C-alpha positions as a Python dict, from the first residue, in 0.01 Angstrom:
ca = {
    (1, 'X'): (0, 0, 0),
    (2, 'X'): (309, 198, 94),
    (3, 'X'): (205, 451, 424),
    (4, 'X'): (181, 796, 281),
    (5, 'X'): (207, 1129, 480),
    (6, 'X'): (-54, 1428, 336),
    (7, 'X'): (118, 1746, 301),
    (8, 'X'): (-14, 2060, 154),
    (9, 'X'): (264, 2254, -3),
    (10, 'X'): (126, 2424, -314),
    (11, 'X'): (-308, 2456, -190),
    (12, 'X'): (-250, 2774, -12),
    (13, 'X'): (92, 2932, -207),
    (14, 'X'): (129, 3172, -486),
    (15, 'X'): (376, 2992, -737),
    (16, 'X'): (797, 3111, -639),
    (17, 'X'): (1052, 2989, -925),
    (18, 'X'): (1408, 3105, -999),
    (19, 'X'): (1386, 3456, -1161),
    (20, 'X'): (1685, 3706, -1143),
    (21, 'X'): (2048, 3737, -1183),
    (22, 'X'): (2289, 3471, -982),
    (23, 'X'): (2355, 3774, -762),
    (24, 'X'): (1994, 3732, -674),
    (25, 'X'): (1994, 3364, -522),
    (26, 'X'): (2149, 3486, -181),
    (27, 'X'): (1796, 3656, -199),
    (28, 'X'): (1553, 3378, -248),
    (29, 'X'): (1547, 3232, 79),
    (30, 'X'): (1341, 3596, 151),
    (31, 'X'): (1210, 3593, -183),
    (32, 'X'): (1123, 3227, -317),
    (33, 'X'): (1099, 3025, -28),
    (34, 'X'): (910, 3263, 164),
    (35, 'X'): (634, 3286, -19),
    (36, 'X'): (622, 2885, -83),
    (37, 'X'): (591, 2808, 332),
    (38, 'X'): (354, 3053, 362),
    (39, 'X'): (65, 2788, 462),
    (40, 'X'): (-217, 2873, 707),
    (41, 'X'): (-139, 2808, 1056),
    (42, 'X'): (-400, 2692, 1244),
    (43, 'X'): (-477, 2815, 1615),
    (44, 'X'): (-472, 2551, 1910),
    (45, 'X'): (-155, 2398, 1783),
    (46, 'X'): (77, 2277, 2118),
    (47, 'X'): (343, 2106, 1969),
    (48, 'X'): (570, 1942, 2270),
    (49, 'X'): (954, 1868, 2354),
    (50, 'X'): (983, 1552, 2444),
    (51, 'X'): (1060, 1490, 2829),
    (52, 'X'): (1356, 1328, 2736),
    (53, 'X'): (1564, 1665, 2572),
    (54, 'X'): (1876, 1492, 2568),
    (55, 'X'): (1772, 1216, 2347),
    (56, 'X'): (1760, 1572, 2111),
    (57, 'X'): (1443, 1395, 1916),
    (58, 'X'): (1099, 1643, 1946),
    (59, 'X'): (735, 1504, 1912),
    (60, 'X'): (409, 1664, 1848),
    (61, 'X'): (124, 1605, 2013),
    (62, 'X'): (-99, 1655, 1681),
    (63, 'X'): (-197, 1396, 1436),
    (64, 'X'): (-317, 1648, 1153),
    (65, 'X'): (-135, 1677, 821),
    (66, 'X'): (193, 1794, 880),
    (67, 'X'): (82, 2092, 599),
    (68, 'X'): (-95, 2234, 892),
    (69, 'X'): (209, 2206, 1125),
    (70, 'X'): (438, 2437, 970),
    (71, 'X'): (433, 2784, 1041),
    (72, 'X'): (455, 3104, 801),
    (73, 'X'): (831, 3113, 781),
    (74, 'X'): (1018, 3443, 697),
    (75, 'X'): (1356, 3369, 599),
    (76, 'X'): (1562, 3671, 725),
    (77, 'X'): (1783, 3785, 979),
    (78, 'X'): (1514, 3998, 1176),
    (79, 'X'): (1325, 3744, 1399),
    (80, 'X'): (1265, 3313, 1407),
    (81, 'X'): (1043, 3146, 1358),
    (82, 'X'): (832, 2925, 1635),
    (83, 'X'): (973, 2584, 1706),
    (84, 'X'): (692, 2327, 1561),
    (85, 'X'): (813, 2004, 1519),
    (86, 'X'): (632, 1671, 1426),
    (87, 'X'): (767, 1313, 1528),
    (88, 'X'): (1039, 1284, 1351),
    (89, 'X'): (1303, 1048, 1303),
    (90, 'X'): (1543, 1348, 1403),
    (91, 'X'): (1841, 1360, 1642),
    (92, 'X'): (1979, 1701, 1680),
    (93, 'X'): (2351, 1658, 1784),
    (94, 'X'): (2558, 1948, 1793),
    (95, 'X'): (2863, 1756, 1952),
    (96, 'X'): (3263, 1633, 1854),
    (97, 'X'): (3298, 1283, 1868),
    (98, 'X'): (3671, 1144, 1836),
    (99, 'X'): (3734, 754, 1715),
    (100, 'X'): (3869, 566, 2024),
    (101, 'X'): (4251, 538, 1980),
    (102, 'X'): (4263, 123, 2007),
    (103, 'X'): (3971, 129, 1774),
    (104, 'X'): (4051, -84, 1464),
    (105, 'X'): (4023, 34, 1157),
    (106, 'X'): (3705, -11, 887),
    (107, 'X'): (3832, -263, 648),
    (108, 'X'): (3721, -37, 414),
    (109, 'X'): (4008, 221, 543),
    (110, 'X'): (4227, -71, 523),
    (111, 'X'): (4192, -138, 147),
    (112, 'X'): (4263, 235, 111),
    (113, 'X'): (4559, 278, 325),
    (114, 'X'): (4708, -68, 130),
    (115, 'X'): (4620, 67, -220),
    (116, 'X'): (4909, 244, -298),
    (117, 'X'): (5149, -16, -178),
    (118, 'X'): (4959, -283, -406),
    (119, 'X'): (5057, -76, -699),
    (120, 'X'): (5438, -56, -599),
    (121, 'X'): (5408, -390, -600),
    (122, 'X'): (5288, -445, -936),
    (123, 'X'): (5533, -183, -1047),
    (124, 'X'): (5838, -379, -879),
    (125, 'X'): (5722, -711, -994),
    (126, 'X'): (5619, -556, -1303),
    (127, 'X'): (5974, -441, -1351),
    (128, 'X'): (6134, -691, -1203),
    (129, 'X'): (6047, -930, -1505),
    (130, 'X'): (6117, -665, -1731),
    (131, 'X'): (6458, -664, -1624),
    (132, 'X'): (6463, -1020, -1575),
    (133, 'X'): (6384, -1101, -1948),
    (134, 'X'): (6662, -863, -2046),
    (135, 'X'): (6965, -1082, -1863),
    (136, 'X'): (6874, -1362, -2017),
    (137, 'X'): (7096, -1466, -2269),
    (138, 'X'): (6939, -1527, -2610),
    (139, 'X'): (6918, -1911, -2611),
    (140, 'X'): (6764, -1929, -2287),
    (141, 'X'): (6554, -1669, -2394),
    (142, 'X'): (6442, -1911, -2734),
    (143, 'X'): (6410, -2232, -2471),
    (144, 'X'): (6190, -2023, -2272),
    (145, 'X'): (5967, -1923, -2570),
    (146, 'X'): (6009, -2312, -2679),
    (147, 'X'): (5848, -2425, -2366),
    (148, 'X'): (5581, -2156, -2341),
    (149, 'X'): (5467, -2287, -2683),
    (150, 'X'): (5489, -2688, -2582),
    (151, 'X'): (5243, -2535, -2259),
    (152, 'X'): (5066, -2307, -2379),
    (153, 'X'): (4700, -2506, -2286),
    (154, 'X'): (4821, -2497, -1927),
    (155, 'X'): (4926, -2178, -1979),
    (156, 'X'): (4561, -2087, -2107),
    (157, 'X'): (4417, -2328, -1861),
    (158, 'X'): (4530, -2112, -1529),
    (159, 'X'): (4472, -1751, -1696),
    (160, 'X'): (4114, -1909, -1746),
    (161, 'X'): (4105, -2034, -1421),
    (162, 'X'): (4194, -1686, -1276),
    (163, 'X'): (3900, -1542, -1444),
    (164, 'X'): (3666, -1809, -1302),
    (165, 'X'): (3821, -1725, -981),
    (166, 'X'): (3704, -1321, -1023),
    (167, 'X'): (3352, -1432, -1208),
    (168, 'X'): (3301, -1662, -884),
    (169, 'X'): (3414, -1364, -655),
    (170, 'X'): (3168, -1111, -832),
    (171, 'X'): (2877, -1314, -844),
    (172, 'X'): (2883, -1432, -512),
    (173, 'X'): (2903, -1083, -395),
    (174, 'X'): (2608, -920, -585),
    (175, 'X'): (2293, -819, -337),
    (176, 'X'): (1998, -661, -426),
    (177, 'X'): (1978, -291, -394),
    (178, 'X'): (1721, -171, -173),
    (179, 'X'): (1364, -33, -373),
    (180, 'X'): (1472, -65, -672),
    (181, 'X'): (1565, -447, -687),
    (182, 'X'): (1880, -395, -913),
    (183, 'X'): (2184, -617, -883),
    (184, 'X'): (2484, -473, -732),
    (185, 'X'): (2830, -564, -627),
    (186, 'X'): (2884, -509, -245),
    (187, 'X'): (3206, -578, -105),
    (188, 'X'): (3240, -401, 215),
    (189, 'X'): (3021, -482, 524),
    (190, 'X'): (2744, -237, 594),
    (191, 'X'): (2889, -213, 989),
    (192, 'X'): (3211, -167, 840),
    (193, 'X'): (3171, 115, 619),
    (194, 'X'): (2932, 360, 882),
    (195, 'X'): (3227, 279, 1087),
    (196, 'X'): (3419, 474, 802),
    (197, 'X'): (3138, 738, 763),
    (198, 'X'): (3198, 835, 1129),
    (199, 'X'): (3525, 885, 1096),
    (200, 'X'): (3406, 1065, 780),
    (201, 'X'): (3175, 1254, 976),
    (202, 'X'): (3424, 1381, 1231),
    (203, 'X'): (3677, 1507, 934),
    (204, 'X'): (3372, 1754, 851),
    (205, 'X'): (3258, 1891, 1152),
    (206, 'X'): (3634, 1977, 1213),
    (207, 'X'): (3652, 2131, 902),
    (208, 'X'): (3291, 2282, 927),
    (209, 'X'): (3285, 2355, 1308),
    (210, 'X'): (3326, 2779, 1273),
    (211, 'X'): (3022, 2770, 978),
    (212, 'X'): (2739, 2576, 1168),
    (213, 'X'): (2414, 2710, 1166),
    (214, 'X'): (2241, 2702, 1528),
    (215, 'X'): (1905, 2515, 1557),
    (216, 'X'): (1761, 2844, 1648),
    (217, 'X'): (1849, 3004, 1285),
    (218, 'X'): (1538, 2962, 1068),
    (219, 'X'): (1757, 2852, 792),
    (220, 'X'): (1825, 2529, 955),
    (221, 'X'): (1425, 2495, 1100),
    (222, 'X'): (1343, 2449, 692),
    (223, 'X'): (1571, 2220, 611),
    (224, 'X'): (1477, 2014, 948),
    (225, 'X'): (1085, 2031, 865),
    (226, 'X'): (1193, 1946, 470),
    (227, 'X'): (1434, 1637, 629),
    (228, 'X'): (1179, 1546, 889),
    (229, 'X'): (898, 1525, 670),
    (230, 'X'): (1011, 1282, 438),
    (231, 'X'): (1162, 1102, 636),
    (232, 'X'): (785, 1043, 809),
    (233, 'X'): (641, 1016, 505),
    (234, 'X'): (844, 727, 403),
    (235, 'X'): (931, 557, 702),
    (236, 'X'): (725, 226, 583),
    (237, 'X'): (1063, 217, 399),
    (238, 'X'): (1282, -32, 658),
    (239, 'X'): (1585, 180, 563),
    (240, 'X'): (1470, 507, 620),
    (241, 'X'): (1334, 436, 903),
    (242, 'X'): (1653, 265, 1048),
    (243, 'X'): (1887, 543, 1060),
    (244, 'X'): (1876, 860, 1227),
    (245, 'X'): (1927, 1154, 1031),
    (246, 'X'): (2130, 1426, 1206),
    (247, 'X'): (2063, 1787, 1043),
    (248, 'X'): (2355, 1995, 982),
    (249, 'X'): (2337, 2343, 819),
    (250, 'X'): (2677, 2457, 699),
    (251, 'X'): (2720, 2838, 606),
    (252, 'X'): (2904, 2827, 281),
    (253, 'X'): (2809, 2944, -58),
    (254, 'X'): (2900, 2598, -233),
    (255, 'X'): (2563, 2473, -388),
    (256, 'X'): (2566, 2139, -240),
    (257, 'X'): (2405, 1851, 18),
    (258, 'X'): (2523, 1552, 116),
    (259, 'X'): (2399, 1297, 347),
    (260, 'X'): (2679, 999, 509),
    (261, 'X'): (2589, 680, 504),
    (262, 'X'): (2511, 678, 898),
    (263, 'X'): (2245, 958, 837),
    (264, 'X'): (2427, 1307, 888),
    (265, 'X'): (2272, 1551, 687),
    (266, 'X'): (2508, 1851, 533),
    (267, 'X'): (2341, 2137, 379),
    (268, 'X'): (2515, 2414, 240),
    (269, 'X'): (2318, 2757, 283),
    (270, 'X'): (2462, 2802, -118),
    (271, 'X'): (2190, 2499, -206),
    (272, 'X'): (1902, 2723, 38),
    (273, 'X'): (2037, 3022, -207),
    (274, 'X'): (1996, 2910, -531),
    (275, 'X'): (1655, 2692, -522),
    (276, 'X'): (1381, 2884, -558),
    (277, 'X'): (1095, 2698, -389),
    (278, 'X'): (1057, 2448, -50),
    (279, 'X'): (956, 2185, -364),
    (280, 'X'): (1270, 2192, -498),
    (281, 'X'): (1461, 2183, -174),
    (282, 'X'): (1227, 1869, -66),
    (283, 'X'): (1329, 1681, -391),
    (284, 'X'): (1711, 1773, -367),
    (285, 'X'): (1674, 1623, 39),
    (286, 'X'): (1526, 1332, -122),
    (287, 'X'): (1776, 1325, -323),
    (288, 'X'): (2081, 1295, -124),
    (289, 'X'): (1842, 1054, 144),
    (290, 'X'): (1859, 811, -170),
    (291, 'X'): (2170, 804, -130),
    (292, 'X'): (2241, 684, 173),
    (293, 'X'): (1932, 452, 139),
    (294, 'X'): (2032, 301, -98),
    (295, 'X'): (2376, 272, 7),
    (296, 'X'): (2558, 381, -275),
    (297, 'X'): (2880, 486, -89),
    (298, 'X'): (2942, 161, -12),
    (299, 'X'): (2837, 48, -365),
    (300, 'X'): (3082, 273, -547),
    (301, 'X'): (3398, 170, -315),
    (302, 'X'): (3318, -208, -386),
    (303, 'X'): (3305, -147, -770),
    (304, 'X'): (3666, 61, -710),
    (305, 'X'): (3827, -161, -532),
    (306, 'X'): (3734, -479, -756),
    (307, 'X'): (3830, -285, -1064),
    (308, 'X'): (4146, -123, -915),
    (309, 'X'): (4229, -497, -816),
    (310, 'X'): (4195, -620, -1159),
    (311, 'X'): (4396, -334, -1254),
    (312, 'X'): (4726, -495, -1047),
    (313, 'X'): (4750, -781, -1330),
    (314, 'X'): (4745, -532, -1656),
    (315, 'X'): (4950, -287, -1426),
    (316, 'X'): (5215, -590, -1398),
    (317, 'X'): (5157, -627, -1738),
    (318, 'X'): (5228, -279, -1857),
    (319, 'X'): (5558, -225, -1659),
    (320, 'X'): (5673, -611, -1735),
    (321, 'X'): (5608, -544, -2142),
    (322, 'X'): (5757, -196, -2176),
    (323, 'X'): (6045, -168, -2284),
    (324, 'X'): (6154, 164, -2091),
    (325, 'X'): (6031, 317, -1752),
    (326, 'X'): (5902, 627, -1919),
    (327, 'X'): (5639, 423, -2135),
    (328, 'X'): (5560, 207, -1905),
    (329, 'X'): (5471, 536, -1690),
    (330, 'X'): (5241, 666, -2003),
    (331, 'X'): (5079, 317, -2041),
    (332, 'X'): (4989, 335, -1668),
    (333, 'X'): (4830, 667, -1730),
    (334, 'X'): (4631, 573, -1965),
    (335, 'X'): (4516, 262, -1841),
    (336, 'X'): (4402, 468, -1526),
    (337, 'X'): (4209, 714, -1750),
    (338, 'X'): (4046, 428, -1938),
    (339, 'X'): (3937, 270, -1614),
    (340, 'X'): (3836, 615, -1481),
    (341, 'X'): (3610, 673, -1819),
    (342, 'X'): (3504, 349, -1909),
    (343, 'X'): (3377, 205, -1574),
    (344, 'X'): (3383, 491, -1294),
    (345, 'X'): (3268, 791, -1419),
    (346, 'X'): (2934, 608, -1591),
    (347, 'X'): (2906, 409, -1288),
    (348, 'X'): (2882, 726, -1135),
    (349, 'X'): (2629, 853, -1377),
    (350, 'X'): (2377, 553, -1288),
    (351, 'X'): (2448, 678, -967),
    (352, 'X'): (2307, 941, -948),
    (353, 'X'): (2008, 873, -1192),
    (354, 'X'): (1900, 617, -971),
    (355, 'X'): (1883, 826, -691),
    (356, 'X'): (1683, 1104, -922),
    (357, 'X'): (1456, 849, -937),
    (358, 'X'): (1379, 724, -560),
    (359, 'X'): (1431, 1095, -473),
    (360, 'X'): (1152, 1176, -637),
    (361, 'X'): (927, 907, -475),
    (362, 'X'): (1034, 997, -190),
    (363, 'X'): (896, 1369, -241),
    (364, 'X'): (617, 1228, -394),
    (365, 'X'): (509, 1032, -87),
    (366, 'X'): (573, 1377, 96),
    (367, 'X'): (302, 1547, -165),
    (368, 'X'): (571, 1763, -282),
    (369, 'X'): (484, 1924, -598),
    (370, 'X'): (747, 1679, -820),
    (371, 'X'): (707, 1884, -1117),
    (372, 'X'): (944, 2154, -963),
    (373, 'X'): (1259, 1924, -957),
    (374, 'X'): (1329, 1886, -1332),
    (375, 'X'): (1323, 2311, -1366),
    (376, 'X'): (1552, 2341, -1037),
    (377, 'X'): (1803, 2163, -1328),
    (378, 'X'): (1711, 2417, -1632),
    (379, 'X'): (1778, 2695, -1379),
    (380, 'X'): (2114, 2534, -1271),
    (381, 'X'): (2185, 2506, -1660),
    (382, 'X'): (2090, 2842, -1735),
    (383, 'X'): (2275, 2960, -1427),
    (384, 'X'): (2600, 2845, -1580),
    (385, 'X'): (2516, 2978, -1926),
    (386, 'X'): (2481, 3304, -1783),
    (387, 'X'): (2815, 3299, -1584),
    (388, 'X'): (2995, 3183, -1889),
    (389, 'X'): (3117, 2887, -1696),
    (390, 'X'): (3227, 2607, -1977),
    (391, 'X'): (2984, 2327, -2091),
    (392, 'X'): (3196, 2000, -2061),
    (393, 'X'): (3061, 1687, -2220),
    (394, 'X'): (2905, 1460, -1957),
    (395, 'X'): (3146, 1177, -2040),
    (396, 'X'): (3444, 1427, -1809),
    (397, 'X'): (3180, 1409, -1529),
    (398, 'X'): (3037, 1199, -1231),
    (399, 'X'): (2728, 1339, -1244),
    (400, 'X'): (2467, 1368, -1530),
    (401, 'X'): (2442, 1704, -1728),
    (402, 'X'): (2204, 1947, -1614),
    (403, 'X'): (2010, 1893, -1939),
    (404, 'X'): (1992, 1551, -1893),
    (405, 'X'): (1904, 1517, -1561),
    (406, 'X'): (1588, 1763, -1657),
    (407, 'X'): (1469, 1522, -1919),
    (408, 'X'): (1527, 1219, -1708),
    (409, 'X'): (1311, 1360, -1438),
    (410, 'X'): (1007, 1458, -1682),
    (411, 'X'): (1026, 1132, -1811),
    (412, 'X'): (998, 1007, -1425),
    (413, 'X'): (730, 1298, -1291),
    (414, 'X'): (426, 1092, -1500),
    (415, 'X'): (478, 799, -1281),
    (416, 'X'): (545, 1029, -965),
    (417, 'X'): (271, 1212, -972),
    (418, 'X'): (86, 863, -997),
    (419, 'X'): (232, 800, -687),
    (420, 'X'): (142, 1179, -539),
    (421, 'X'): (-193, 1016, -620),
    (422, 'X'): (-216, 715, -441),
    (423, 'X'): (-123, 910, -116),
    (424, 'X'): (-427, 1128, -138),
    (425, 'X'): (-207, 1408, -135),
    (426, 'X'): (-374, 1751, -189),
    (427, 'X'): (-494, 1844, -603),
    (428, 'X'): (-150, 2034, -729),
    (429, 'X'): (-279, 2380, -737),
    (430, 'X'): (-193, 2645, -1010),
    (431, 'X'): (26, 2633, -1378),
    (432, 'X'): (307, 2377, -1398),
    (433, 'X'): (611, 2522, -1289),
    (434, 'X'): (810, 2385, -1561),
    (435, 'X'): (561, 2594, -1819),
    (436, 'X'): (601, 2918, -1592),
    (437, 'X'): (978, 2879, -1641),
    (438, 'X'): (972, 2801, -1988),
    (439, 'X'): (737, 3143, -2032),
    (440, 'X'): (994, 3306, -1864),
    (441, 'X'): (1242, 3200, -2021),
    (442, 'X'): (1114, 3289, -2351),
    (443, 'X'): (1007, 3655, -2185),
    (444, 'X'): (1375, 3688, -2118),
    (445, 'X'): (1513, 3659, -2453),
    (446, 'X'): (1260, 3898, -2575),
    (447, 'X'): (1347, 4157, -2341),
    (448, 'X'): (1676, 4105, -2371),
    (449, 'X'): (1717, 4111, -2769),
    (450, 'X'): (1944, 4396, -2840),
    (451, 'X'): (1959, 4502, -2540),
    (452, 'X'): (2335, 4623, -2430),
    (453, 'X'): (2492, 4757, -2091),
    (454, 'X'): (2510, 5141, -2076),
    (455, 'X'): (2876, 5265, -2111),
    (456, 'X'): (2993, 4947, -2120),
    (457, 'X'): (3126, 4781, -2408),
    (458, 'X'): (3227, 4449, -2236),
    (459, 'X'): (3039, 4271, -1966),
    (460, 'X'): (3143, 4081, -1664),
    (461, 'X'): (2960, 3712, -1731),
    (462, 'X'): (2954, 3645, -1366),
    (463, 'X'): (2778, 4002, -1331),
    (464, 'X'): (2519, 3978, -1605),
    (465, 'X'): (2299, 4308, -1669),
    (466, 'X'): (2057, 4133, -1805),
    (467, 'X'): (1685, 4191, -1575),
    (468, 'X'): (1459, 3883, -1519),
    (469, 'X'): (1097, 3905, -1496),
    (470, 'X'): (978, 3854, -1184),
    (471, 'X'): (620, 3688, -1062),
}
């Protein structure tokens, strides 16, 4: 059975969920998650640096549930917390690193940097027969046509054979993805592209190095403990525990996380803003861990650059058939959009449901209550109702709607919280949090039937005046 790490994160909490206006999420880290860390903190704790500080990795001395580790934390700008830190597979690396000039280049940067001269190619050649076809004088033009038609089995023999050729080169590059066991097309190297996720790496912390959160900052000491934890809790995993992950709190409003391929962790205090519970957080971690885990950054440029590479021959194709530039330019466009629609936005999609779904075994393993991840996505939906930002099919996006994804993961929780089980995590304490919100939410139409903004005739969206119930 897979090793399982006990944490109590819901025994000793009174229940925190996303109530209030969006002006109220820059809030919740003093309001939600607050209340959600406040576990019992046993006396006697001594929880150690390791001897080796510049290694930047911290053990603890204690062997006890890491529930009992953390700390009452109070989110705010008065005060931080005490450092408490279990034995994580954490480096904490606040420096620059610069590529090495004479350092070749990922082949994945390779294909990228080449791309755009592959399709000026297929243009030129494209065009070049074009034109070609045009000088030719009318009989040759009927000899030509005479012969295709006296070869056309050869003809069909080496357009066959080209497939075969592309069939041969997919199958023999599928692998299996890790956990899950599904077939995948993989390309690139492994080495090769968290050589490209370092130079990835460096691009942000340039771009990020004014908004950095220090280690002291209590804001960064969550997502740490959240990161550290389930990474512990799921290091029987060979690919979690490989990698070092490298926390990074960024000070921007953006809601979003990401996590490179080589284990740097990017949190956006936006994301600490708008969930409403350390559940939630844990779950969108897990999330983002998947990712890399499973190595889906490296999975998504191999399906792009096979596809883009099949795209060369109907690219030739297009600009060879047109008869003008200017169509040839619209068929381009729209074989682009078909590509982008047909294969890389679902691809996308499946994405990101797989890694819904090993996020949430991941929290699971960490005895995270796994019920609160599907209402983080009704409060993101009902978030954007309430700012009046546009609905857009999910077919225009990468990611799954926020309905969807909510579905998706209460169609996964059953089977998580069989997992939760099998861990001996802690009895899940209190209502489900997904009933809470939907009370709420049905509390908050109530309230807010007829209910208009004094003087006020027409209301900002992105300032609703509409009050939530708070618990």
């Amino acid at each position: 059975r897979n090793r399982c790490q006990s944490l109590d994160l819901s025994g000793n909490t009174r229940n925190c969920f996303l109530t209030g206006n969006p002006d109220s999420y820059r809030n919740l880290i003093d309001k939600g998650l607050r209340c959600l860390l406040d576990v019992p903190h046993p006396s006697g704790q001594e929880v150690y640096r390791n001897a080796n500080h510049s290694s930047g990795r911290f053990f603890s001395q204690s062997s006890q549930p890491l529930g009992e580790k953390i700390p009452s934390l109070l989110i705010s700008s008065v005060g931080q917390p005490p450092c408490h830190f279990a034995a994580w597979n954490i480096q904490i690396n606040r420096s620059f690193h610069t590529s090495p000039s004479l350092q070749a280049a990922p082949v994945p940067l390779f294909w990228i940097i080449v791309k755009p001269a592959q399709k000026l190619f297929a243009i030129i050649l494209g065009r070049s027969i074009r034109n070609w076809w045009k000088a030719l004088p009318p009989n040759k033009r009927e000899l030509f046509k005479e012969s295709a038609r006296e070869n056309k089995w050869k003809i069909l023999l080496g357009v066959s054979s080209l497939g075969v050729v592309f069939i041969m080169f997919y199958f023999t590059h599928l692998e299996e993805t890790p956990i899950t066991g599904r077939a995948r097309l993989l390309v690139f190297g492994k080495e090769h592209f968290r050589e490209l996720s370092q130079m990835e790496y460096d691009m942000w912390m340039e771009q990020f190095k004014s908004q950095m959160l220090p280690e002291t900052d209590a804001r960064y000491q969550v997502v740490e403990r959240v990161v550290g934890h389930l990474s512990e809790s799921n290091k029987d995993i060979p690919q979690v525990s490989a990698l070092q992950w490298v926390i990074h709190v960024v000070d921007e409003p953006g809601v979003n996380a990401f996590v490179l391929p080589n284990g740097q962790v990017f949190v956006f205090t936006g994301l600490l803003d708008a969930v409403s519970d350390i559940h939630q957080l844990s779950f969108i971690l897990g999330h983002e861990i998947a990712h890399a885990v499973l190595e889906h950054a490296a999975e998504k440029a191999s399906l792009v650059h096979f596809l883009d590479f099949l795209s060369l021959i109907f690219l030739t194709m297009i600009w060879a058939i047109c008869p003008r530039d200017s169509l040839a330019v619209v068929g381009q466009w729209i074989q682009s959009k078909l590509q982008e629609f047909m294969f890389d936005r679902p691809y996308s999609r499946t994405l990101e449901a797989e890694a819904d779904k090993v996020g949430l075994q991941f929290a699971a393993k960490a005895c995270v209550d796994v019920r609160a991840s599907s209402v983080f996505w009704q409060q993101m939906e009902l978030a954007e109702a309430i700012q009046g930002q546009p609905k857009l099919p999910e077919w225009l996006s990468t990611h799954p709607s926020h309905e969807n994804r909510a579905e998706h993961l209460d169609r996964l929780i059953p089977e998580a919280l069989k997992i939760r089980e099998s861990c001996n995590c802690p009895s899940l304490s209190g209502p489900d949090p997904r009933l809470i919100f939907k009370l709420n939410m049905q509390h908050l139409l109530e309230s807010s039937k007829g209910r208009r903004p004094p003087n006020s005739t027409k209301q900002d969206p992105s300032k609703p005046k509409v009050d939530f119930p708070h618990t």
